GROMACS .gro file of C-alpha atoms in nm:
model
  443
    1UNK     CA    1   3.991   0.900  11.979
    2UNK     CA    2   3.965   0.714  11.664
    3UNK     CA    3   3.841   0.336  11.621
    4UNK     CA    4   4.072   0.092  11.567
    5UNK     CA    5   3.997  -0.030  11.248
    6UNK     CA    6   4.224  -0.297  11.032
    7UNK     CA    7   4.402  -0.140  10.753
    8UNK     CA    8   4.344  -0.452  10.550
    9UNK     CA    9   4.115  -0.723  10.581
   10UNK     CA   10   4.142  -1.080  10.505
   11UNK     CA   11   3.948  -1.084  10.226
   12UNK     CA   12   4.117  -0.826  10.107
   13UNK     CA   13   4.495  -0.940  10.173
   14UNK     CA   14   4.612  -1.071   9.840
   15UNK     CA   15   4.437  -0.761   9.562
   16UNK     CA   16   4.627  -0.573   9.832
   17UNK     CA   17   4.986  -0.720   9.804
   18UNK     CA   18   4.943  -0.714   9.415
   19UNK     CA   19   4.889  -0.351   9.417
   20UNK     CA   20   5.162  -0.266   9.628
   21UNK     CA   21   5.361  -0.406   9.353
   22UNK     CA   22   5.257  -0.168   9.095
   23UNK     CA   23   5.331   0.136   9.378
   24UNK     CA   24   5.665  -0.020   9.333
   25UNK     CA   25   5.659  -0.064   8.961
   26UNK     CA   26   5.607   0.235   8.868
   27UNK     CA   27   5.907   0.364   9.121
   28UNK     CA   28   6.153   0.114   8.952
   29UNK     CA   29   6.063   0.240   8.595
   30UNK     CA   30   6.074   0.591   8.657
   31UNK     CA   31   6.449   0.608   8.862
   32UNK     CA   32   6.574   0.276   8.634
   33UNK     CA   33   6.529   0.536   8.299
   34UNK     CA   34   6.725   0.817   8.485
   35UNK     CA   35   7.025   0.659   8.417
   36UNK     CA   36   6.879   0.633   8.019
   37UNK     CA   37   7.010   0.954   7.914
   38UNK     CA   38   7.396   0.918   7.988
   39UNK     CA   39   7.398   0.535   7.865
   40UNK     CA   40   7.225   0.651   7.528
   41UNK     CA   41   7.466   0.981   7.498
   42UNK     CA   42   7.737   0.716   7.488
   43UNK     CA   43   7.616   0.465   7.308
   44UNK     CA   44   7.450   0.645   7.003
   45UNK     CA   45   7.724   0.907   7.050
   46UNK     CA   46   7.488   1.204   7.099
   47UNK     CA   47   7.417   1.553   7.278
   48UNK     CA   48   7.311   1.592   7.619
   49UNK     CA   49   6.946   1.756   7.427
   50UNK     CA   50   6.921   1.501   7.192
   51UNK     CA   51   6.938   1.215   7.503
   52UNK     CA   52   6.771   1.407   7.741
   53UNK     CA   53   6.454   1.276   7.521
   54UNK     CA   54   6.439   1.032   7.702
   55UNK     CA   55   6.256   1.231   8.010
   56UNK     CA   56   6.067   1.402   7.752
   57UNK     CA   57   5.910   1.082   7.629
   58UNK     CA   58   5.876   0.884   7.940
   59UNK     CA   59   5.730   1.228   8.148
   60UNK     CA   60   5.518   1.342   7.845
   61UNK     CA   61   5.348   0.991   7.820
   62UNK     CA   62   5.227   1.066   8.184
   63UNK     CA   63   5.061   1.402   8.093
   64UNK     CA   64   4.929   1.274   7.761
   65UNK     CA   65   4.711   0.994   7.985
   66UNK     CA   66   4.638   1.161   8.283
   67UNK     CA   67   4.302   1.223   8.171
   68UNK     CA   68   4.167   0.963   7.952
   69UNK     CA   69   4.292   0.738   8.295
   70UNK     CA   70   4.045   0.934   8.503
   71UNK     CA   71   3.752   0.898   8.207
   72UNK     CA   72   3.843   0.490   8.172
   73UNK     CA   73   3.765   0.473   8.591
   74UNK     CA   74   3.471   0.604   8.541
   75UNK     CA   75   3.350   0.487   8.244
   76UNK     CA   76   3.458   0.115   8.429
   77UNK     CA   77   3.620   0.066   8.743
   78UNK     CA   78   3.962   0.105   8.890
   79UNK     CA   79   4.001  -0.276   8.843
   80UNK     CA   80   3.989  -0.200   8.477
   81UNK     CA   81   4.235   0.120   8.485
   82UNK     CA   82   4.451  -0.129   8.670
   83UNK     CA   83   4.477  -0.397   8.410
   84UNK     CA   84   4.501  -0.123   8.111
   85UNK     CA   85   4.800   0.058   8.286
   86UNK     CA   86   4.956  -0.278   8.348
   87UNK     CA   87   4.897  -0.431   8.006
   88UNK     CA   88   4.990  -0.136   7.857
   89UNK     CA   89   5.359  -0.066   8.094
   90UNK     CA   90   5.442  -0.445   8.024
   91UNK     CA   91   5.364  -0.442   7.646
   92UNK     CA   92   5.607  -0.097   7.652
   93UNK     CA   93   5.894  -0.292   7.858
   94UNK     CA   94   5.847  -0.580   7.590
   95UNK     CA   95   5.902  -0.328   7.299
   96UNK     CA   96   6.269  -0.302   7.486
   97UNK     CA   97   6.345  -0.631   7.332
   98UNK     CA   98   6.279  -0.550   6.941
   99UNK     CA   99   6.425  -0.192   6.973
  100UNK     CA  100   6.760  -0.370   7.120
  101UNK     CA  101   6.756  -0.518   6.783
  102UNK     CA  102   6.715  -0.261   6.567
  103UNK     CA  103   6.950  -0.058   6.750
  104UNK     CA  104   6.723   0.263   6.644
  105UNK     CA  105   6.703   0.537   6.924
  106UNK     CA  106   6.361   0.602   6.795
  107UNK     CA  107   6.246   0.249   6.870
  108UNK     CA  108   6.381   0.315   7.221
  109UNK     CA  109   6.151   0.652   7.297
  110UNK     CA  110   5.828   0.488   7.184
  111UNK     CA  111   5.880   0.207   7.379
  112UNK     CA  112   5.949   0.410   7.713
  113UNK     CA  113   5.627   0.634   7.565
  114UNK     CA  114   5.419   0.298   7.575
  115UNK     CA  115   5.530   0.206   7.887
  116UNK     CA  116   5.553   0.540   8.078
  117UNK     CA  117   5.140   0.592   7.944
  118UNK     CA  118   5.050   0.265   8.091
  119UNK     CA  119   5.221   0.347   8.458
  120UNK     CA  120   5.024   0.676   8.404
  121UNK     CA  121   4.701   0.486   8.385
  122UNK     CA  122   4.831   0.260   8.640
  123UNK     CA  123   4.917   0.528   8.892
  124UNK     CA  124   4.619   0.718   8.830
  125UNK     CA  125   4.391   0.417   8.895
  126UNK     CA  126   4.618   0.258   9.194
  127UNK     CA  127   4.588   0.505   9.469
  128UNK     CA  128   4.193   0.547   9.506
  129UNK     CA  129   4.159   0.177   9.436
  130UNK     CA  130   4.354   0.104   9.756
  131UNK     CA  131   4.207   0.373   9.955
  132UNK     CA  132   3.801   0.195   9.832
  133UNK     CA  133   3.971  -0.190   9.975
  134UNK     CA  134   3.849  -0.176  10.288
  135UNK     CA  135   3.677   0.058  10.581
  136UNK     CA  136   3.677   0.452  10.502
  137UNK     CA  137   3.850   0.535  10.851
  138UNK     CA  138   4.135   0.296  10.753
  139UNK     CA  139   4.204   0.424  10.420
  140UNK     CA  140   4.454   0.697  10.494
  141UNK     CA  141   4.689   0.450  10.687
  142UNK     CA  142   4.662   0.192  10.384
  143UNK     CA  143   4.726   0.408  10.089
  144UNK     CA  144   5.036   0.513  10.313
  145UNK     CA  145   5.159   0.159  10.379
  146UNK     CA  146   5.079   0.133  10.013
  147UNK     CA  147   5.274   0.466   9.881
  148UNK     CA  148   5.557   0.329  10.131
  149UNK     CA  149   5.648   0.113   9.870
  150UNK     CA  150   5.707   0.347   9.554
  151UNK     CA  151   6.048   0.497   9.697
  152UNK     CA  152   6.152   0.134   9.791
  153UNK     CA  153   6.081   0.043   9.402
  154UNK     CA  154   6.297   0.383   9.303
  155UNK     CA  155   6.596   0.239   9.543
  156UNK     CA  156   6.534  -0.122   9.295
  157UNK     CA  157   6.519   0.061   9.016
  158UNK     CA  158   6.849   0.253   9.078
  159UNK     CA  159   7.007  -0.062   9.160
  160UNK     CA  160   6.912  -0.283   8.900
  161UNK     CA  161   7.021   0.023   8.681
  162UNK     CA  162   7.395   0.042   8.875
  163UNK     CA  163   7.430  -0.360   8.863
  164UNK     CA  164   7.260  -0.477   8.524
  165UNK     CA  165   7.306  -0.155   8.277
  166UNK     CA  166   7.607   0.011   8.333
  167UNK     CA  167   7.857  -0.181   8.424
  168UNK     CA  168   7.828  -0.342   8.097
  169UNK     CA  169   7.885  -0.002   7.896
  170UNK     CA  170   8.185   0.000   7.686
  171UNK     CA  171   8.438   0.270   7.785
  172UNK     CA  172   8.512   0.328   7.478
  173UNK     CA  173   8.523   0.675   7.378
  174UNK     CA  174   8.359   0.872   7.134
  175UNK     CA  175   8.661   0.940   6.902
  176UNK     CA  176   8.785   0.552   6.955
  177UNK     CA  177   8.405   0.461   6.878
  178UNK     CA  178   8.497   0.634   6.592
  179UNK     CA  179   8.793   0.468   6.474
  180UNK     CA  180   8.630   0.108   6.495
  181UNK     CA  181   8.501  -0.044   6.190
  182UNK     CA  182   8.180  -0.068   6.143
  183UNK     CA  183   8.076  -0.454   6.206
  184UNK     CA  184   8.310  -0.418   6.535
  185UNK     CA  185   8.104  -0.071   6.641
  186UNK     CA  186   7.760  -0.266   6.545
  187UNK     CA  187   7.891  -0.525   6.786
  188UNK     CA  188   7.984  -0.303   7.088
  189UNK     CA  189   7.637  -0.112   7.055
  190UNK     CA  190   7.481  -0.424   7.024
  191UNK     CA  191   7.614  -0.555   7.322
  192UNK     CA  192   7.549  -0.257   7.538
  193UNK     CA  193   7.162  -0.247   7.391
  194UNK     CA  194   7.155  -0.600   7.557
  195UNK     CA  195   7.220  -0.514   7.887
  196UNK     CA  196   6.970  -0.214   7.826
  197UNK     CA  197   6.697  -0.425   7.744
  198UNK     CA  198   6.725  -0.750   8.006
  199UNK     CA  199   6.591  -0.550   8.297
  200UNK     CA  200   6.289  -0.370   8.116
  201UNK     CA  201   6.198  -0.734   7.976
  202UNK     CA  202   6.239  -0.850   8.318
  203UNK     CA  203   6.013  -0.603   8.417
  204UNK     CA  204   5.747  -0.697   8.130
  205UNK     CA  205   5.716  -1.028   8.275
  206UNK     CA  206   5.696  -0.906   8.610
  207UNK     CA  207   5.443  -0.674   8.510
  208UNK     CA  208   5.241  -0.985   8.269
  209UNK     CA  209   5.218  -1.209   8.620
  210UNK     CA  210   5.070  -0.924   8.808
  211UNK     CA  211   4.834  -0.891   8.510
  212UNK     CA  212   4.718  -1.240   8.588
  213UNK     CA  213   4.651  -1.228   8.884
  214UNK     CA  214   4.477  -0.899   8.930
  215UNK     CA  215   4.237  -1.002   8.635
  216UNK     CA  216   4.199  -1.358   8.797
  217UNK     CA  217   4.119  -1.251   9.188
  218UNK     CA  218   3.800  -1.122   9.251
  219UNK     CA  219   3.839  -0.802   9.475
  220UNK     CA  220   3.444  -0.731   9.614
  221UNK     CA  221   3.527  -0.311   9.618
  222UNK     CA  222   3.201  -0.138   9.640
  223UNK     CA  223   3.251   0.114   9.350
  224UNK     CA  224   2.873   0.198   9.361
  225UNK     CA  225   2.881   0.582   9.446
  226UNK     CA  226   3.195   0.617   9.253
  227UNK     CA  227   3.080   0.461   8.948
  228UNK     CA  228   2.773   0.624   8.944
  229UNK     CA  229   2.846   0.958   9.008
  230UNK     CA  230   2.688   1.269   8.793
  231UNK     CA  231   2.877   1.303   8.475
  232UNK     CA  232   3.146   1.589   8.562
  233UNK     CA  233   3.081   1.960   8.339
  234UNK     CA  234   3.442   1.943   8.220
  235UNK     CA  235   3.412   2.289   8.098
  236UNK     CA  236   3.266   2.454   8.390
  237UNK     CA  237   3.512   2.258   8.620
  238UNK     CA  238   3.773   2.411   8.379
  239UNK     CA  239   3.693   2.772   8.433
  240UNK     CA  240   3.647   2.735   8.804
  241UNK     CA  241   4.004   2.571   8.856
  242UNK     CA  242   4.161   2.846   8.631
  243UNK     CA  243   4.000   3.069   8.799
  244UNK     CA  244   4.146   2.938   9.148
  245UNK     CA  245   4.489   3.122   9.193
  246UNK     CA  246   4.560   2.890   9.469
  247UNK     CA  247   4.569   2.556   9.272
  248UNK     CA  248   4.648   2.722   8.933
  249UNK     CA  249   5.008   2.848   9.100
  250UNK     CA  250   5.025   2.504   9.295
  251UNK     CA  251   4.968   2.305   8.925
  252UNK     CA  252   5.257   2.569   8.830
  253UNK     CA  253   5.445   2.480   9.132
  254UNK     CA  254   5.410   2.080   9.034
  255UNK     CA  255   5.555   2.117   8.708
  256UNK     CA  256   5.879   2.304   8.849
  257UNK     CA  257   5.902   2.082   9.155
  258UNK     CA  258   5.861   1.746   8.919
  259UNK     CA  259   6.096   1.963   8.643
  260UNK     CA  260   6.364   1.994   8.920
  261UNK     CA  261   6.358   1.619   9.070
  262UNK     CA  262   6.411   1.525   8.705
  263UNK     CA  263   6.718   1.753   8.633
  264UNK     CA  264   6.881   1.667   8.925
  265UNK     CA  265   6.899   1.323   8.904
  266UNK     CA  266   6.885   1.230   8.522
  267UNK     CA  267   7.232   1.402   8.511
  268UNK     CA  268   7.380   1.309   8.876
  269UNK     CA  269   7.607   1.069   8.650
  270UNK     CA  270   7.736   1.325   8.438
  271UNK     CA  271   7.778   1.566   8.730
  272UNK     CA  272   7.970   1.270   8.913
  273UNK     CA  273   8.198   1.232   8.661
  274UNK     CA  274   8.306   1.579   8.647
  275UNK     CA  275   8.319   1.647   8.986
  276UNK     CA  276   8.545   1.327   9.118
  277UNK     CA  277   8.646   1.221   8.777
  278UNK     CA  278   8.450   0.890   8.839
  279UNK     CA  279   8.282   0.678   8.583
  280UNK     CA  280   7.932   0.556   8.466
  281UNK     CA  281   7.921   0.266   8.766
  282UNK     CA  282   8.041   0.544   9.025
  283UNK     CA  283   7.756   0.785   8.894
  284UNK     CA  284   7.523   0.501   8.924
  285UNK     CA  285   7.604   0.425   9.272
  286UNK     CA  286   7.589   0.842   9.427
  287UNK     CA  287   7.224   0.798   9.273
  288UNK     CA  288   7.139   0.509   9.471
  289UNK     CA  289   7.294   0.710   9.780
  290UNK     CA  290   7.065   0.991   9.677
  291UNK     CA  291   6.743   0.763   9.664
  292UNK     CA  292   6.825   0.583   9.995
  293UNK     CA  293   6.863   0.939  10.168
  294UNK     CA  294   6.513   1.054   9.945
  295UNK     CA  295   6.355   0.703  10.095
  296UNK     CA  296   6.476   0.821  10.482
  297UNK     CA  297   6.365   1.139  10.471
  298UNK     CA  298   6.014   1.093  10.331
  299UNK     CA  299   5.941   0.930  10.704
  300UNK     CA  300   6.142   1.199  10.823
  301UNK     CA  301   5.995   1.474  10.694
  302UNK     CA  302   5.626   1.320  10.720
  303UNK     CA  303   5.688   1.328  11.121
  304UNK     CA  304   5.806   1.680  11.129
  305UNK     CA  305   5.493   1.790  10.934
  306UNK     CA  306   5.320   1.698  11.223
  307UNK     CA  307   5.478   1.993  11.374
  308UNK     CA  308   5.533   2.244  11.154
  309UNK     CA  309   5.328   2.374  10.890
  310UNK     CA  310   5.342   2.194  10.546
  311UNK     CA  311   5.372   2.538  10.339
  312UNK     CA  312   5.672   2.648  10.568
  313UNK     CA  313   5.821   2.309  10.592
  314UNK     CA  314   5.804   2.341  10.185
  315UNK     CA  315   5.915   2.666  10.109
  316UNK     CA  316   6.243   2.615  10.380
  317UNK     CA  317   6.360   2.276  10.190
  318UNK     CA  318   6.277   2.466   9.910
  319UNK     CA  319   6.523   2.709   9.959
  320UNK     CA  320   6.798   2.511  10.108
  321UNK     CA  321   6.763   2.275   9.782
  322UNK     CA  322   6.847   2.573   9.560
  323UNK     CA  323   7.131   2.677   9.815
  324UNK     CA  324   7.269   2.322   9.749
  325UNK     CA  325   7.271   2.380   9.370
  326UNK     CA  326   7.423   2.699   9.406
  327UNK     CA  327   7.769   2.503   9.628
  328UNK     CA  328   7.710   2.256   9.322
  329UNK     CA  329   7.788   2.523   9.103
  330UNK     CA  330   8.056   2.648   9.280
  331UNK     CA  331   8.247   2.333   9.428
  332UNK     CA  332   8.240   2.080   9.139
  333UNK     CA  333   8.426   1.849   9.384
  334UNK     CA  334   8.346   1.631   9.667
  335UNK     CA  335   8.164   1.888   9.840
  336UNK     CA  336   7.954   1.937   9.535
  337UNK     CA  337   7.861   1.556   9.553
  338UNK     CA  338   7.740   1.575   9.902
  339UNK     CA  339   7.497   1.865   9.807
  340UNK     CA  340   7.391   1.696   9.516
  341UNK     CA  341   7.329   1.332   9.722
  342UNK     CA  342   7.119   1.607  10.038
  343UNK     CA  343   6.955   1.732   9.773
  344UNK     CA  344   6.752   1.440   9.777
  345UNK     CA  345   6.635   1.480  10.109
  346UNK     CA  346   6.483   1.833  10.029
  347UNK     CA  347   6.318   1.655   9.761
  348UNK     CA  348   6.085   1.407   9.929
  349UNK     CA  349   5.833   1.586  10.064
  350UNK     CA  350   5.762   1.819   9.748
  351UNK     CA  351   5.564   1.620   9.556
  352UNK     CA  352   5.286   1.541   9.769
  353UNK     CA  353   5.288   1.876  10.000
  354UNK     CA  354   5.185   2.093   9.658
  355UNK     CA  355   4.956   1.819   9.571
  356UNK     CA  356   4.784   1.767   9.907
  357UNK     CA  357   4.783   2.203   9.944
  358UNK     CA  358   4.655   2.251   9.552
  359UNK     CA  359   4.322   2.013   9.574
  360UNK     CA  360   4.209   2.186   9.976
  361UNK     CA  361   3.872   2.274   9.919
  362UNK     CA  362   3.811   2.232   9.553
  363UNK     CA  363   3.512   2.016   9.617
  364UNK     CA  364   3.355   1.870   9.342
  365UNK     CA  365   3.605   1.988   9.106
  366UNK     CA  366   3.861   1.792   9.285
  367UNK     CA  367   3.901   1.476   9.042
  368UNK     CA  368   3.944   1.719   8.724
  369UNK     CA  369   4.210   1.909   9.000
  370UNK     CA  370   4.375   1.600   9.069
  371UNK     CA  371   4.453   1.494   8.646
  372UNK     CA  372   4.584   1.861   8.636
  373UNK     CA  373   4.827   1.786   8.901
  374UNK     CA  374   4.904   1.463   8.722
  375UNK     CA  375   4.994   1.648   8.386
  376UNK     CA  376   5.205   1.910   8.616
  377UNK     CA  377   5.439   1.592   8.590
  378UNK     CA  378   5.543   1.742   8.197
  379UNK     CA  379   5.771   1.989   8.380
  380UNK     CA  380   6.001   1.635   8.397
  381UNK     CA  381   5.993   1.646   8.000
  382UNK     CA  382   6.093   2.012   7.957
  383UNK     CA  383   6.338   2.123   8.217
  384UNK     CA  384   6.577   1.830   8.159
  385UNK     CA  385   6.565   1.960   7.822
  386UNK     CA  386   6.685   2.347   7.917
  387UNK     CA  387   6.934   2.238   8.156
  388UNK     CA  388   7.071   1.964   7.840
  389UNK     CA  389   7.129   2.266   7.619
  390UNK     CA  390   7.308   2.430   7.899
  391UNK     CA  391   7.535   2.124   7.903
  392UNK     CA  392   7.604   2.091   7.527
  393UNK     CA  393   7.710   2.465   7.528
  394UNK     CA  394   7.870   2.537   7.880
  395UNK     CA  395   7.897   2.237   8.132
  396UNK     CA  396   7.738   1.981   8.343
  397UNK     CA  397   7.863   2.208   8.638
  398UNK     CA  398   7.681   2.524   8.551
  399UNK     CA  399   7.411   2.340   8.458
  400UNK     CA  400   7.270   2.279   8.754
  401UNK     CA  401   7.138   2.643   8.767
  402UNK     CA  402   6.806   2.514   8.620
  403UNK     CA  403   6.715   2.301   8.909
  404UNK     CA  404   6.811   2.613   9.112
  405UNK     CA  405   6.541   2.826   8.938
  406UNK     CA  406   6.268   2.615   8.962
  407UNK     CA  407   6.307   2.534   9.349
  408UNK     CA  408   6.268   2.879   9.405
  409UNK     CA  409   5.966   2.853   9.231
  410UNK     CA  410   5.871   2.620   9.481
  411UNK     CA  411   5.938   2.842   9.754
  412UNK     CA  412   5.729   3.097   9.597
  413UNK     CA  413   5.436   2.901   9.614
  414UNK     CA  414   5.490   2.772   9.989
  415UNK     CA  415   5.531   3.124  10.087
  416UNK     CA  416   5.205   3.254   9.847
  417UNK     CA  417   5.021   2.985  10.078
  418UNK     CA  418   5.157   3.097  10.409
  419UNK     CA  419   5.005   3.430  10.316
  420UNK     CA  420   4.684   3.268  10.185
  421UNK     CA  421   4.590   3.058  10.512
  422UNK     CA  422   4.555   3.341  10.672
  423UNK     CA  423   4.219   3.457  10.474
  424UNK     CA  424   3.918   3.390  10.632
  425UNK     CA  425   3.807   3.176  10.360
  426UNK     CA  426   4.117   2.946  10.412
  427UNK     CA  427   4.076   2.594  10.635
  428UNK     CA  428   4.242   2.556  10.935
  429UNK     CA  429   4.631   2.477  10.948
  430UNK     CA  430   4.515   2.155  11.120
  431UNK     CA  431   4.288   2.075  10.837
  432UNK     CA  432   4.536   2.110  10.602
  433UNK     CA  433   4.808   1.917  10.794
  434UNK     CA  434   4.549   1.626  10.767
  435UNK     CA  435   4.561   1.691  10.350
  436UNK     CA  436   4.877   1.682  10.333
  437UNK     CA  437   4.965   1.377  10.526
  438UNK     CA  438   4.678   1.179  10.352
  439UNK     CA  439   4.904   1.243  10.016
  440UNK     CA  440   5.227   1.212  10.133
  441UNK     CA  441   5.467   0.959  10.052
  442UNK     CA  442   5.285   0.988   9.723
  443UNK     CA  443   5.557   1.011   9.442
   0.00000   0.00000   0.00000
């Protein structure tokens, strides 16, 4: 039996609060810019590809710092990757304010790029900083009271998305857009780029205070062994990891499972819409269903991986979340809602099952493992992008074939693991059970 131990101590407390706001942060910012691509399809009267940018800058920022995160924690400490990725998020949520001005699409994308890099640095640096406050046998059990707050931060994102951003769109539609005159178009846009930009500045400030007081506390986190650590052969780490079919399929896995969770809810609005014949605020509020039910079922699913094995428990909700695409498909109605909203619930354990079943066993090539995982997350700048075209040239409904194919993708890899854990060479289902559960709750 395990030693009680204190998941946080005293001293400890407040650096701890602080960074359970950033778990939330970076939740709020990701599921608060889902909602991006249908509000900029209307306002700048675009395609579905052409707004679906959006995901491709905010997802592409993440894989284009995954690693020089890693190199600034060890070149400093995670302190310091803390304060970059939060100086750099809230100087990206403050560049909401001058592109709200300019009213220039262009502005909009670097500013989520800015901000989306520095939650990249932040994430990166957050989750071993929390595991190093306090006693190694407690560490588990406080990342996951600190990871318990990222889907709570998605729900706050959603909402503040559904209460702040679009209810203030103008239903205007394209052809009546149109028709207006130029000044009175300049001033609907205008308006609507308003209500865009309060809750990202918001956010900035937010962000600033945190800032503050991470750099003012002093947290006494013995980074000794970490910091000092032999430099890492990044080209021999390279060649082993390729050469490791088990995480090279699971990095492949990532980028489907992260491509998938990003089709199906950056165009739940539009799907909405077509299925009920709602509007933007109705949209906004079956995604905030979806992300309570995602919330739910991450404790659900995290005690029923105590019984069953995590590859099997993967490839199954796997395969049911492609079934539920498929009735999408084929009942653009109510029923087609509902799968879309339990979609949601297949969803919550994905993330952090591949990434706790990719790094078993990679040893000292784990940390290089772990930024490969991280830049996995650019399947949530592609896909949208496929599944956009398919809407521009046959319908949100049929769309929703993408996410389809890449869950069972997913399944692939769950089942290429079942197979795999039964090699010699392979830890022990128990073993990996642990893994898993030590990154769960994760994303």
């Amino acid at each position: 039996m395990q030693t009680k131990t204190p998941i946080v101590s005293r001293d400890m407390l407040l650096p701890f609060i602080l960074l359970t706001v950033c778990f939330a942060a970076w939740g709020v910012a990701a599921n608060m810019t889902d909602p991006l691509v249908k509000v900029f399809s209307k306002i700048f009267t675009m395609s579905s590809l052409q707004s679906a940018l959006v995901q491709f800058a905010y997802y592409g920022a993440y894989f284009c710092l995954a690693i020089p995160a890693a190199f600034i924690n060890k070149r400093y400490s995670y302190k310091t990757g803390v304060l970059v990725g939060l100086g750099c998020a809230a100087a990206g949520a403050f560049l909401f304010y001058p592109a709200s001005q300019t009213m220039t699409y262009g502005f909009f994308l670097m500013a989520l790029f800015v901000m989306a890099g520095g939650l990249s640095i932040l994430e990166t640096s957050a989750n071993p900083y929390v595991m190093a406050m306090g006693n190694e046998q407690s560490a588990t059990r406080r990342l996951n009271l600190a990871q318990a707050f990222n889907p709570v931060g998605t729900n706050f994102g959603v909402f503040l998305a559904a209460t702040l951003i679009l209810p203030n769109l103008n239903q205007a539609s394209a052809e009546e857009r149109s028709a207006m005159s130029m000044t009175e178009l300049k001033s609907v846009i205008g308006a609507e780029l308003d209500a865009v930009m309060i809750p990202y500045v918001a956010m900035a400030c937010v962000l600033l205070l945190v800032w503050v007081a991470v750099a003012l506390i002093k947290t006494p986190v013995d980074e000794a062994t970490e910091s000092k650590a032999d430099d890492i052969d990044i080209a021999a780490s390279l060649k082993r990891l390729v050469a490791n079919k088990h995480y090279r399929f699971g990095v492949m896995a990532q980028f489907f499972n992260v491509g998938a969770q990003t089709c199906v809810w950056t165009f739940t609005i539009q799907y909405v819409m077509k299925a009920i014949g709602g509007d933007e605020v109705q949209g906004g509020d079956v995604l905030q269903y979806s992300m309570i039910v995602f919330l739910i079922s991450r404790f659900v699913m995290t005690w029923v991986m105590q019984y069953l094995y995590p590859a099997r428990l993967l490839m199954v909700m796997s395969l049911v979340a492609a079934g539920l695409c498929i009735v999408m498909t084929q009942s653009p109605n109510i029923v087609g809602v509902v799968a879309l909203i339990s979609i949601s619930a297949c969803l919550s354990l994905m993330f952090p099952t591949i990434y706790g079943i990719a790094l078993q066993g990679l040893g000292k090539d784990t940390k290089l493992g772990a930024a490969g995982l991280v830049m996995a997350i650019l399947g949530g700048a592609i896909m949208p992008l496929f599944q956009a075209a398919i809407i521009d040239s046959a319908g949100i409904v049929i769309s929703y074939i993408v996410p389809a194919v890449c869950f069972i993708f997913v399944a692939g890899y769950g089942l290429f693991d079942i197979k795999a854990v039964k090699s010699p060479q392979k830890v022990s289902i128990d073993d990996l059970k642990t893994n898993t559960l030590k990154t769960n709750m994760a994303k």
